[in-house]
XYZ file of N, CA, C and O in Angstrom:
808
model
N 40.492 109.024 108.411
C 40.668 109.051 109.854
C 39.325 109.251 110.566
O 38.985 108.523 111.494
N 38.536 110.251 110.107
C 37.243 110.517 110.739
C 36.300 109.336 110.551
O 35.577 108.953 111.479
N 36.306 108.755 109.347
C 35.438 107.609 109.059
C 35.737 106.469 110.026
O 34.826 105.880 110.614
N 37.014 106.148 110.195
C 37.407 105.048 111.073
C 37.007 105.321 112.512
O 36.462 104.449 113.201
N 37.256 106.537 112.978
C 36.879 106.909 114.350
C 35.371 106.807 114.532
O 34.882 106.226 115.514
N 34.605 107.379 113.588
C 33.146 107.388 113.703
C 32.593 105.967 113.673
O 31.699 105.625 114.457
N 33.132 105.134 112.784
C 32.647 103.757 112.690
C 32.905 102.998 113.985
O 32.007 102.316 114.503
N 34.097 103.108 114.514
C 34.433 102.392 115.748
C 33.630 102.901 116.936
O 33.170 102.120 117.780
N 33.444 104.227 116.999
C 32.685 104.825 118.100
C 31.234 104.364 118.070
O 30.672 103.935 119.088
N 30.605 104.441 116.896
C 29.200 104.042 116.767
C 29.035 102.548 117.023
O 28.061 102.115 117.638
N 30.008 101.758 116.588
C 29.909 100.311 116.820
C 29.921 99.988 118.316
O 29.172 99.130 118.782
N 30.774 100.681 119.063
C 30.822 100.470 120.513
C 29.476 100.830 121.146
O 28.946 100.079 121.977
N 28.913 101.967 120.744
C 27.632 102.413 121.294
C 26.529 101.411 120.980
O 25.749 101.009 121.861
N 26.444 100.975 119.708
C 25.384 100.042 119.324
C 25.573 98.665 119.954
O 24.596 97.965 120.232
N 26.817 98.282 120.202
C 27.075 97.008 120.875
C 26.609 97.074 122.328
O 26.035 96.116 122.850
N 26.851 98.209 122.987
C 26.396 98.384 124.370
C 24.867 98.347 124.429
O 24.276 97.704 125.303
N 24.226 99.011 123.462
C 22.761 99.099 123.471
C 22.110 97.797 122.988
O 21.213 97.252 123.628
N 22.575 97.312 121.860
C 21.886 96.197 121.214
C 22.565 94.852 121.305
O 22.016 93.850 120.855
N 23.782 94.810 121.836
C 24.493 93.545 121.916
C 25.360 93.292 120.689
O 25.337 94.053 119.726
N 26.090 92.215 120.730
C 26.974 91.862 119.621
C 26.165 91.405 118.412
O 25.065 90.903 118.545
N 26.756 91.571 117.245
C 26.091 91.106 116.035
C 26.945 90.041 115.357
O 28.150 89.931 115.609
N 26.319 89.252 114.502
C 26.999 88.130 113.866
C 27.183 88.393 112.378
O 26.252 88.822 111.692
N 28.394 88.136 111.889
C 28.690 88.250 110.462
C 28.840 86.844 109.895
O 29.687 86.077 110.357
N 28.031 86.516 108.915
C 28.083 85.201 108.283
C 28.729 85.309 106.902
O 28.434 86.225 106.143
N 29.615 84.375 106.603
C 30.298 84.309 105.298
C 31.229 85.495 105.045
O 31.345 85.978 103.912
N 31.913 85.954 106.086
C 32.831 87.080 105.883
C 33.965 86.708 104.934
O 34.555 87.574 104.281
N 34.259 85.417 104.823
C 35.315 84.968 103.919
C 34.965 85.193 102.445
O 35.823 85.093 101.574
N 33.721 85.513 102.160
C 33.301 85.772 100.781
C 33.606 87.197 100.327
O 33.454 87.527 99.147
N 34.020 88.053 101.255
C 34.347 89.432 100.888
C 35.607 89.432 100.019
O 36.657 88.982 100.461
N 35.522 89.919 98.776
C 36.690 89.916 97.895
C 37.628 91.075 98.200
O 37.322 91.943 99.026
N 38.751 91.078 97.524
C 39.648 92.224 97.624
C 39.016 93.400 96.892
O 38.336 93.235 95.882
N 39.239 94.606 97.410
C 38.733 95.805 96.734
C 39.493 95.981 95.409
O 40.643 95.535 95.302
N 38.835 96.562 94.409
C 37.547 97.251 94.451
C 36.367 96.312 94.149
O 36.507 95.327 93.453
N 35.200 96.675 94.677
C 33.957 95.996 94.343
C 32.791 96.873 94.772
O 32.971 97.876 95.473
N 31.586 96.490 94.342
C 30.359 97.184 94.750
C 29.623 96.283 95.729
O 29.370 95.120 95.429
N 29.319 96.792 96.904
C 28.548 96.031 97.879
C 27.115 96.538 97.858
O 26.871 97.747 97.831
N 26.160 95.597 97.811
C 24.753 95.955 97.683
C 23.932 95.214 98.721
O 24.101 94.010 98.927
N 23.040 95.946 99.368
C 22.107 95.342 100.312
C 20.765 96.049 100.166
O 20.732 97.260 99.930
N 19.663 95.288 100.267
C 18.371 95.965 100.281
C 18.323 96.866 101.515
O 18.940 96.582 102.530
N 17.572 97.944 101.392
C 17.647 99.000 102.406
C 16.260 99.366 102.897
O 15.476 99.982 102.193
N 15.935 98.961 104.120
C 14.633 99.289 104.711
C 14.757 100.174 105.942
O 13.753 100.656 106.459
N 15.984 100.387 106.436
C 16.210 101.328 107.540
C 17.675 101.757 107.507
O 18.486 101.172 106.793
N 18.002 102.771 108.309
C 19.379 103.280 108.321
C 20.343 102.315 108.996
O 21.551 102.423 108.839
N 19.835 101.338 109.732
C 20.718 100.446 110.478
C 21.520 99.498 109.585
O 22.623 99.100 109.941
N 20.941 99.134 108.425
C 21.703 98.282 107.507
C 23.040 98.914 107.135
O 24.066 98.245 107.067
N 22.991 100.217 106.889
C 24.193 100.931 106.463
C 25.256 100.883 107.553
O 26.433 100.623 107.285
N 24.850 101.098 108.791
C 25.800 101.087 109.904
C 26.409 99.702 110.112
O 27.631 99.552 110.171
N 25.552 98.698 110.208
C 26.049 97.354 110.500
C 26.849 96.765 109.341
O 27.794 96.001 109.556
N 26.496 97.124 108.126
C 27.287 96.656 106.990
C 28.683 97.271 107.034
O 29.680 96.616 106.721
N 28.738 98.529 107.449
C 30.039 99.178 107.615
C 30.882 98.495 108.674
O 32.103 98.358 108.517
N 30.243 98.026 109.757
C 30.978 97.281 110.791
C 31.449 95.933 110.247
O 32.580 95.512 110.496
N 30.564 95.259 109.512
C 30.835 93.894 109.058
C 31.974 93.815 108.057
O 32.662 92.795 107.972
N 32.175 94.884 107.310
C 33.144 94.831 106.220
C 34.523 95.346 106.637
O 35.448 95.410 105.823
N 34.670 95.714 107.917
C 35.972 96.177 108.418
C 37.061 95.165 108.076
O 36.806 93.969 108.101
N 38.283 95.641 107.770
C 38.791 97.018 107.848
C 38.551 97.869 106.602
O 38.998 99.000 106.536
N 37.879 97.290 105.589
C 37.582 98.067 104.392
C 36.609 99.201 104.711
O 35.799 99.094 105.635
N 36.689 100.266 103.950
C 35.766 101.384 104.087
C 34.812 101.399 102.903
O 35.202 101.065 101.781
N 33.566 101.777 103.160
C 32.570 101.855 102.102
C 32.333 103.313 101.725
O 32.167 104.172 102.589
N 32.321 103.572 100.428
C 31.959 104.891 99.913
C 30.496 104.807 99.474
O 30.169 104.152 98.483
N 29.626 105.467 100.245
C 28.190 105.306 100.076
C 27.606 106.265 99.050
O 27.922 107.455 99.046
N 26.713 105.728 98.221
C 25.900 106.573 97.355
C 24.680 107.009 98.166
O 23.939 106.166 98.676
N 24.476 108.319 98.314
C 23.383 108.828 99.160
C 22.591 109.895 98.417
O 23.119 110.581 97.536
N 21.330 110.044 98.773
C 20.491 111.028 98.099
C 21.004 112.443 98.379
O 21.464 112.750 99.480
N 20.921 113.301 97.381
C 21.534 114.626 97.454
C 20.915 115.519 98.532
O 21.554 116.464 98.997
N 19.687 115.201 98.964
C 19.046 116.007 100.002
C 19.831 115.993 101.316
O 19.710 116.917 102.130
N 20.634 114.949 101.513
C 21.407 114.834 102.753
C 22.629 115.754 102.767
O 23.333 115.829 103.769
N 22.870 116.473 101.670
C 24.066 117.321 101.565
C 23.697 118.802 101.492
O 24.544 119.628 101.166
N 22.463 119.148 101.816
C 21.981 120.514 101.580
C 22.634 121.564 102.456
O 22.950 122.657 102.002
N 22.845 121.267 103.734
C 23.461 122.258 104.625
C 24.968 122.032 104.712
O 25.461 120.940 104.422
N 25.680 123.078 105.129
C 27.140 122.971 105.225
C 27.553 121.897 106.229
O 28.493 121.142 105.985
N 26.833 121.831 107.352
C 27.182 120.856 108.383
C 26.967 119.430 107.888
O 27.836 118.569 108.029
N 25.790 119.179 107.299
C 25.500 117.843 106.789
C 26.420 117.479 105.638
O 26.877 116.336 105.529
N 26.711 118.452 104.791
C 27.601 118.213 103.659
C 28.984 117.776 104.158
O 29.573 116.812 103.654
N 29.489 118.486 105.168
C 30.794 118.141 105.738
C 30.761 116.748 106.350
O 31.663 115.934 106.124
N 29.700 116.465 107.120
C 29.589 115.186 107.800
C 29.481 114.033 106.805
O 30.202 113.032 106.925
N 28.606 114.167 105.821
C 28.392 113.090 104.862
C 29.661 112.798 104.065
O 30.017 111.636 103.837
N 30.349 113.838 103.661
C 31.566 113.633 102.855
C 32.690 113.018 103.692
O 33.483 112.227 103.181
N 32.750 113.365 104.972
C 33.763 112.762 105.837
C 33.397 111.338 106.247
O 34.231 110.610 106.781
N 32.146 110.957 105.987
C 31.729 109.562 106.202
C 31.772 108.781 104.892
O 31.158 107.723 104.763
N 32.484 109.341 103.909
C 32.693 108.693 102.613
C 31.421 108.562 101.780
O 31.299 107.664 100.946
N 30.460 109.461 102.008
C 29.245 109.437 101.198
C 29.368 110.451 100.070
O 30.060 111.456 100.190
N 28.695 110.170 98.961
C 28.673 111.108 97.845
C 27.241 111.218 97.335
O 26.474 110.253 97.373
N 26.845 112.423 96.876
C 25.436 112.667 96.529
C 25.051 112.165 95.139
O 25.866 112.136 94.218
N 23.785 111.778 95.011
C 23.214 111.425 93.705
C 21.763 111.868 93.682
O 21.064 111.785 94.701
N 21.342 112.377 92.558
C 19.948 112.772 92.375
C 19.146 111.539 91.995
O 19.209 111.051 90.872
N 18.397 110.998 92.933
C 17.666 109.753 92.690
C 16.464 109.947 91.769
O 16.019 109.007 91.129
N 15.921 111.163 91.738
C 14.776 111.425 90.877
C 15.191 111.525 89.421
O 14.469 111.114 88.522
N 16.372 112.091 89.194
C 16.859 112.267 87.825
C 18.363 112.029 87.810
O 19.156 112.948 87.680
N 18.792 110.760 87.956
C 20.214 110.462 88.114
C 21.075 110.853 86.927
O 22.092 111.517 87.080
N 20.690 110.484 85.716
C 21.469 110.847 84.537
C 22.808 110.139 84.476
O 23.255 109.511 85.437
N 23.503 110.233 83.342
C 24.785 109.551 83.139
C 25.876 109.968 84.120
O 26.743 109.187 84.478
N 25.834 111.237 84.571
C 26.885 111.741 85.461
C 26.860 111.061 86.821
O 27.846 111.095 87.559
N 25.724 110.421 87.176
C 25.593 109.809 88.501
C 26.551 108.647 88.704
O 26.877 108.310 89.847
N 26.993 108.024 87.619
C 27.875 106.866 87.766
C 29.358 107.214 87.589
O 30.210 106.362 87.803
N 29.633 108.444 87.230
C 31.033 108.822 86.988
C 31.878 108.751 88.259
O 32.986 108.206 88.252
N 31.363 109.319 89.360
C 32.131 109.331 90.607
C 32.325 107.924 91.166
O 33.458 107.550 91.504
N 31.271 107.096 91.284
C 31.508 105.734 91.800
C 32.460 104.930 90.930
O 33.255 104.148 91.463
N 32.425 105.126 89.623
C 33.348 104.406 88.744
C 34.787 104.870 89.003
O 35.719 104.066 89.040
N 34.950 106.171 89.221
C 36.282 106.697 89.531
C 36.789 106.142 90.857
O 37.969 105.794 90.996
N 35.888 106.027 91.842
C 36.272 105.452 93.133
C 36.716 103.998 92.972
O 37.700 103.562 93.577
N 35.998 103.255 92.149
C 36.356 101.855 91.906
C 37.714 101.749 91.224
O 38.524 100.881 91.565
N 37.967 102.626 90.278
C 39.261 102.607 89.581
C 40.398 102.971 90.528
O 41.547 102.588 90.296
N 40.066 103.686 91.612
C 41.068 104.021 92.633
C 41.194 102.922 93.688
O 41.890 103.100 94.695
N 40.494 101.804 93.465
C 40.607 100.665 94.375
C 39.695 100.713 95.588
O 39.934 100.000 96.562
N 38.643 101.541 95.538
C 37.743 101.694 96.679
C 36.568 100.719 96.602
O 36.340 100.049 95.606
N 35.799 100.691 97.698
C 34.564 99.920 97.773
C 33.396 100.895 97.714
O 33.339 101.856 98.486
N 32.463 100.654 96.801
C 31.288 101.514 96.652
C 30.065 100.777 97.185
O 29.834 99.613 96.854
N 29.279 101.453 98.025
C 28.068 100.861 98.589
C 26.822 101.502 98.012
O 26.693 102.726 98.005
N 25.922 100.662 97.494
C 24.661 101.148 96.932
C 23.532 100.376 97.598
O 23.541 99.144 97.615
N 22.554 101.100 98.129
C 21.486 100.488 98.908
C 20.126 100.825 98.312
O 19.535 101.842 98.670
N 19.618 99.993 97.393
C 18.297 100.262 96.825
C 17.227 100.161 97.906
O 17.328 99.324 98.799
N 16.225 101.018 97.818
C 15.190 101.058 98.860
C 14.175 99.947 98.697
O 13.867 99.532 97.593
N 13.666 99.481 99.826
C 12.521 98.596 99.820
C 12.836 97.132 99.612
O 13.955 96.680 99.786
N 11.796 96.397 99.213
C 11.890 94.949 99.079
C 12.305 94.559 97.679
O 12.604 95.408 96.843
N 12.284 93.263 97.406
C 12.726 92.740 96.120
C 12.024 93.425 94.952
O 12.649 93.849 93.981
N 10.711 93.554 95.001
C 9.965 94.097 93.874
C 10.333 95.543 93.584
O 10.507 95.934 92.447
N 10.451 96.365 94.626
C 10.750 97.770 94.406
C 12.240 98.014 94.203
O 12.640 99.059 93.725
N 13.072 97.035 94.554
C 14.516 97.214 94.421
C 14.988 96.987 93.002
O 16.025 97.487 92.601
N 14.230 96.242 92.201
C 14.693 95.831 90.887
C 15.128 96.970 89.992
O 16.215 96.961 89.425
N 14.278 97.990 89.840
C 14.597 99.092 88.948
C 15.838 99.831 89.405
O 16.702 100.185 88.605
N 15.955 100.069 90.708
C 17.112 100.790 91.237
C 18.398 100.003 90.986
O 19.446 100.568 90.704
N 18.326 98.686 91.107
C 19.511 97.871 90.878
C 19.985 97.999 89.438
O 21.167 98.119 89.166
N 19.038 97.977 88.500
C 19.408 98.056 87.094
C 20.082 99.381 86.776
O 21.019 99.426 85.985
N 19.606 100.451 87.380
C 20.145 101.773 87.074
C 21.313 102.151 87.974
O 22.000 103.116 87.701
N 21.489 101.429 89.055
C 22.529 101.786 90.011
C 23.647 100.794 90.117
O 24.619 100.833 89.360
N 23.524 99.888 91.066
C 24.629 98.989 91.410
C 25.136 98.175 90.237
O 26.346 98.072 90.017
N 24.225 97.592 89.469
C 24.650 96.716 88.377
C 25.360 97.504 87.287
O 26.390 97.069 86.762
N 24.835 98.683 86.968
C 25.473 99.522 85.948
C 26.855 99.974 86.396
O 27.819 99.932 85.629
N 26.959 100.386 87.642
C 28.254 100.845 88.171
C 29.272 99.713 88.164
O 30.430 99.895 87.764
N 28.850 98.521 88.595
C 29.767 97.380 88.623
C 30.208 96.999 87.219
O 31.385 96.689 86.976
N 29.280 97.022 86.267
C 29.612 96.678 84.879
C 30.597 97.679 84.286
O 31.626 97.285 83.714
N 30.307 98.962 84.448
C 31.180 100.003 83.900
C 32.528 100.040 84.619
O 33.563 100.331 84.014
N 32.507 99.722 85.907
C 33.744 99.739 86.680
C 34.537 98.455 86.577
O 35.651 98.361 87.092
N 33.942 97.438 85.930
C 34.589 96.139 85.720
C 34.985 95.484 87.042
O 36.099 94.990 87.213
N 34.028 95.504 87.982
C 34.263 94.897 89.303
C 33.074 94.011 89.665
O 31.988 94.160 89.098
N 33.245 93.097 90.616
C 32.117 92.259 91.045
C 31.188 92.988 92.000
O 31.542 94.022 92.572
N 30.003 92.427 92.160
C 29.057 92.897 93.160
C 29.078 91.929 94.335
O 29.030 90.716 94.141
N 29.173 92.465 95.550
C 29.086 91.650 96.756
C 27.694 91.843 97.353
O 27.387 92.903 97.902
N 26.818 90.836 97.270
C 25.484 90.962 97.856
C 25.514 90.684 99.358
O 26.260 89.816 99.822
N 24.717 91.429 100.099
C 24.639 91.235 101.552
C 23.207 91.442 102.003
O 22.465 92.233 101.417
N 22.831 90.727 103.048
C 21.494 90.880 103.624
C 21.625 91.157 105.111
O 22.402 90.501 105.815
N 20.879 92.145 105.562
C 20.826 92.514 106.980
C 19.549 91.961 107.580
O 18.458 92.102 107.003
N 19.672 91.335 108.734
C 18.503 90.848 109.459
C 18.638 91.313 110.910
O 19.542 90.876 111.620
N 17.766 92.211 111.317
C 17.881 92.738 112.671
C 16.915 93.877 112.897
O 15.978 94.091 112.117
N 17.121 94.641 113.967
C 16.205 95.734 114.312
C 16.173 96.815 113.230
O 17.183 97.109 112.613
N 15.002 97.376 113.024
C 14.837 98.447 112.038
C 14.489 99.772 112.705
O 14.401 100.793 112.036
N 14.275 99.731 114.020
C 13.975 100.954 114.764
C 14.832 100.990 116.025
O 15.387 99.965 116.447
N 14.930 102.169 116.622
C 15.684 102.314 117.866
C 15.054 101.464 118.966
O 15.741 100.860 119.789
N 13.705 101.407 118.967
C 13.012 100.607 119.964
C 13.397 99.133 119.883
O 13.642 98.484 120.913
N 13.463 98.604 118.668
C 13.859 97.209 118.486
C 15.320 97.002 118.889
O 15.684 95.950 119.402
N 16.138 98.026 118.665
C 17.548 97.937 119.045
C 17.691 97.784 120.556
O 18.479 96.959 121.037
N 16.911 98.560 121.306
C 16.972 98.483 122.768
C 16.454 97.153 123.293
O 16.775 96.756 124.412
N 15.649 96.470 122.499
C 15.168 95.147 122.888
C 16.230 94.072 122.631
O 16.005 92.898 122.901
N 17.389 94.520 122.102
C 18.540 93.654 121.838
C 18.164 92.508 120.893
O 18.546 91.345 121.081
N 17.400 92.867 119.873
C 17.046 91.910 118.842
C 18.312 91.493 118.101
O 19.170 92.313 117.793
N 18.437 90.222 117.797
C 19.635 89.681 117.175
C 19.902 90.341 115.826
O 18.985 90.554 115.032
N 21.176 90.657 115.567
C 21.579 91.280 114.311
C 22.487 90.331 113.540
O 23.474 89.824 114.078
N 22.138 90.104 112.287
C 22.946 89.233 111.417
C 23.194 89.943 110.094
O 22.279 90.504 109.491
N 24.434 89.927 109.642
C 24.795 90.329 108.282
C 25.329 89.080 107.592
O 26.269 88.446 108.069
N 24.715 88.723 106.457
C 25.166 87.542 105.721
C 25.573 87.946 104.309
O 24.795 88.584 103.588
N 26.790 87.575 103.933
C 27.302 87.879 102.602
C 27.084 86.696 101.663
O 27.130 85.533 102.083
N 26.881 87.002 100.400
C 26.779 85.975 99.379
C 28.045 85.927 98.541
O 28.966 86.732 98.740
N 28.096 85.009 97.607
C 29.239 84.938 96.703
C 29.292 86.182 95.823
O 28.242 86.646 95.335
N 30.479 86.728 95.587
C 30.600 87.867 94.675
C 30.067 87.505 93.291
O 30.288 86.394 92.805
N 29.363 88.427 92.682
C 28.795 88.214 91.349
C 29.684 88.908 90.328
O 29.786 90.141 90.314
N 30.367 88.139 89.460
C 31.313 88.730 88.520
C 30.628 89.276 87.266
O 29.462 88.966 86.992
N 31.356 90.082 86.512
C 30.877 90.616 85.241
C 31.881 90.253 84.145
O 32.512 91.111 83.545
N 32.027 88.967 83.893
C 32.998 88.501 82.902
C 32.326 87.825 81.712
O 32.947 87.048 81.002
N 31.044 88.115 81.516
C 30.288 87.535 80.398
C 30.461 88.429 79.166
O 29.627 89.291 78.893
N 31.501 88.219 78.410
C 31.860 89.117 77.310
C 30.995 88.919 76.071
O 30.920 89.796 75.208
N 30.356 87.761 75.940
C 29.617 87.455 74.721
C 28.138 87.814 74.805
O 27.359 87.473 73.916
N 27.739 88.506 75.875
C 26.332 88.867 76.061
C 26.151 90.367 75.841
O 26.981 91.172 76.265
N 25.069 90.722 75.162
C 24.728 92.127 74.954
C 24.638 92.845 76.301
O 24.139 92.279 77.282
N 25.122 94.087 76.364
C 25.206 94.810 77.631
C 23.840 94.969 78.299
O 23.714 94.778 79.513
N 22.816 95.303 77.516
C 21.482 95.475 78.088
C 20.980 94.171 78.677
O 20.405 94.141 79.778
N 21.207 93.077 77.962
C 20.780 91.767 78.448
C 21.562 91.373 79.695
O 21.016 90.790 80.631
N 22.856 91.719 79.699
C 23.697 91.394 80.844
C 23.221 92.115 82.104
O 23.199 91.542 83.193
N 22.820 93.374 81.956
C 22.290 94.129 83.092
C 21.041 93.459 83.655
O 20.866 93.384 84.875
N 20.183 92.982 82.765
C 18.975 92.292 83.197
C 19.316 91.011 83.957
O 18.762 90.726 85.023
N 20.232 90.235 83.402
C 20.619 88.957 84.001
C 21.233 89.165 85.384
O 20.886 88.480 86.355
N 22.154 90.114 85.472
C 22.841 90.345 86.745
C 21.918 90.963 87.791
O 22.032 90.668 88.985
N 20.998 91.821 87.357
C 20.031 92.388 88.296
C 19.187 91.281 88.912
O 18.977 91.247 90.130
N 18.725 90.374 88.073
C 17.910 89.267 88.565
C 18.731 88.356 89.473
O 18.240 87.855 90.487
N 20.006 88.157 89.130
C 20.876 87.313 89.958
C 21.063 87.922 91.346
O 21.051 87.206 92.359
N 21.241 89.237 91.405
C 21.392 89.901 92.698
C 20.119 89.739 93.529
O 20.171 89.411 94.723
N 18.981 89.953 92.904
C 17.717 89.868 93.626
C 17.448 88.447 94.121
O 16.977 88.242 95.248
N 17.761 87.458 93.304
C 17.597 86.069 93.729
C 18.542 85.739 94.883
O 18.200 84.977 95.787
N 19.731 86.335 94.842
C 20.701 86.111 95.921
C 20.195 86.702 97.225
O 20.345 86.105 98.297
N 19.576 87.884 97.161
C 18.968 88.473 98.356
C 17.977 87.503 98.991
O 17.982 87.285 100.210
N 17.128 86.937 98.157
C 16.101 86.024 98.668
C 16.730 84.778 99.285
O 16.296 84.305 100.332
N 17.751 84.255 98.612
C 18.411 83.052 99.121
C 19.123 83.327 100.436
O 19.051 82.528 101.379
N 19.805 84.446 100.525
C 20.522 84.793 101.750
C 19.558 84.967 102.921
O 19.848 84.540 104.035
N 18.408 85.595 102.661
C 17.421 85.760 103.723
C 16.891 84.412 104.178
O 16.709 84.178 105.379
N 16.664 83.510 103.225
C 16.191 82.170 103.581
C 17.239 81.427 104.406
O 16.898 80.701 105.357
N 18.510 81.623 104.066
C 19.586 80.972 104.808
C 19.686 81.529 106.222
O 19.936 80.796 107.182
N 19.501 82.825 106.359
C 19.490 83.446 107.693
C 18.345 82.884 108.524
O 18.522 82.508 109.693
N 17.169 82.817 107.917
C 15.994 82.286 108.619
C 16.243 80.859 109.082
O 15.832 80.460 110.187
N 16.931 80.076 108.243
C 17.217 78.684 108.590
C 18.170 78.589 109.777
O 17.997 77.754 110.663
N 19.184 79.468 109.824
C 20.148 79.434 110.929
C 19.508 79.873 112.222
O 19.890 79.421 113.304
N 18.523 80.762 112.139
C 17.845 81.254 113.349
C 16.961 80.187 113.989
O 16.664 80.244 115.174
N 16.540 79.198 113.201
C 15.677 78.152 113.707
C 16.447 77.056 114.441
O 15.874 76.258 115.156
N 17.778 77.037 114.213
C 18.586 75.975 114.846
C 18.788 76.233 116.342
O 18.848 77.366 116.771
């Protein structure tokens, strides 16, 4: 209930400030459960991706520092976020997201930075969780303002989804499969960004 209220409230505010945003390829969103992944360079990707995927809710993997105080802990958990130690994740880090997937939920993982710096995080995070949870990965790319200042300039916002990436390759070694799927996700990010750039030129 709180998640839905907060999402709708924030969407109204950001629409008033920054204008409407465009969702491309929304028909590619599969039925839950799945893991949704987007490169993460600012907090706005998380918000707009949450708007774009409505009515589904995303359960976000977030760094444990955001849960330190009672107030933040309450807020983050009511926004469907769960903590992970990014410095030393360990095997236990994937137990909760896998349980969420088995309960039919959507898990959101946002590796930091660009393609080069995102690779390692993808291998240890989203791809591993999707493989263990036996669900597809939904790749998404955000193109829009990264600061409040850019938001007030009403810079165009686009969320573009790619085809879900399945994990049904049973004859491939698990380690090799993680490598293959990680590279596929990263290549999809690049392709989606190129497609967004192409639509903006029209």
